[in-house]
Amino acid sequence: MTVLKMKTKLWLGFYLFIIGIIAVGIHIQMTKAGVSYPQWEPPEWGPLALFVLQNIGILWLSKRVKEWRISPSFIKQWSVVFITMAALQELFIRLPLTAGYTVDQQYLFLWVYSYLPELLITLMITGGIVVISRGSALNGKVISILLVIIFSVLAFFFALPTLKEIIQPLMPYLTSPDSAGVLEVPYPWQVDVIASVTFIEPVMASFFICYLIYLNRYSGFNKLILQTIIALMVLTQSGAKFVLYLYYSSIESYIDRILSISQFTLEWVFIGVAVSSAIVYLTRKQRSGTKYPVS
């Protein structure tokens, strides 16, 4: 995609903003319609399996980023992969603001306690996988995947607990939430508003991922949608969670199980379709041989 005019960028930003609101609206409206919130106890091996699958997806993402920029430095490649994954997991803005509002509006406390460890974990994981990715030309695809699996298992059992403990010395310096100010479900409308307007964070990351897929080898709109949805399902763990949830959910009705987990899965399906549509629209002239005006 060539450089877009400022007007086009503004319209794109507005489009992604609206897409985020609609995506969250799927969950909100399904909940208001009586769909149960997911209820399940994953098996002991579940979190590790989800973690490994996600990291294999990050290996794929790292390779796409390397193709996007000719011979990027390790730091640049790592930075792009880290920012993309952190935004996709809503660790910069959405979760800290939304969850922070529900815990007595103690945003800094919640960010340090819950999301700073997640950011550190994402930073470490993406860095390690970028190292593996950059050596894939020598190791080969199968060896790279095996290395990611080994790295993921070691990180899961040894590095993750350590990173979660790193922030503990900071906690005494932060103001803890007052239990009287902690909100309970159903949340007030303000929470829905914050959750909706900040969902542009993962939508922007999804748009970038879709663009990388488009650059790799565009072979039609339908295929781009499918590839984007699959990528989002893997990188957010939503696809694997959907499958596991259907088996391990504590909800008796199978239909209710599908509905309860679908309120979140459908968000990513919708986003996949929406960002693919935007990419195809913005690159239509490029595919026909006409370039966009440079801003």
Short mmCIF file of C-alpha atoms in Angstrom, two decimals, residues 10 17 48 63 87 123 136 157 182 235 245 247 258 264 277:
data_model
loop_
_atom_site.label_atom_id
_atom_site.label_comp_id
_atom_site.label_asym_id
_atom_site.label_seq_id
_atom_site.Cartn_x
_atom_site.Cartn_y
_atom_site.Cartn_z
CA LEU A 10 -8.55 10.22 8.70
CA PHE A 17 -12.94 3.34 15.30
CA LEU A 48 0.25 -24.19 28.05
CA LYS A 63 8.42 -13.66 9.42
CA ALA A 87 -2.01 -3.92 20.99
CA LEU A 123 8.26 -8.32 25.36
CA SER A 136 14.96 -19.71 10.31
CA PHE A 157 7.23 -22.86 33.55
CA VAL A 182 -15.17 -2.02 42.97
CA LEU A 235 -2.73 -14.78 17.80
CA TYR A 245 -14.59 -24.32 25.72
CA TYR A 247 -15.81 -29.49 25.66
CA ILE A 258 -21.72 -22.06 21.65
CA PHE A 264 -16.23 -13.02 21.84
CA SER A 277 -12.56 -5.06 3.24
#
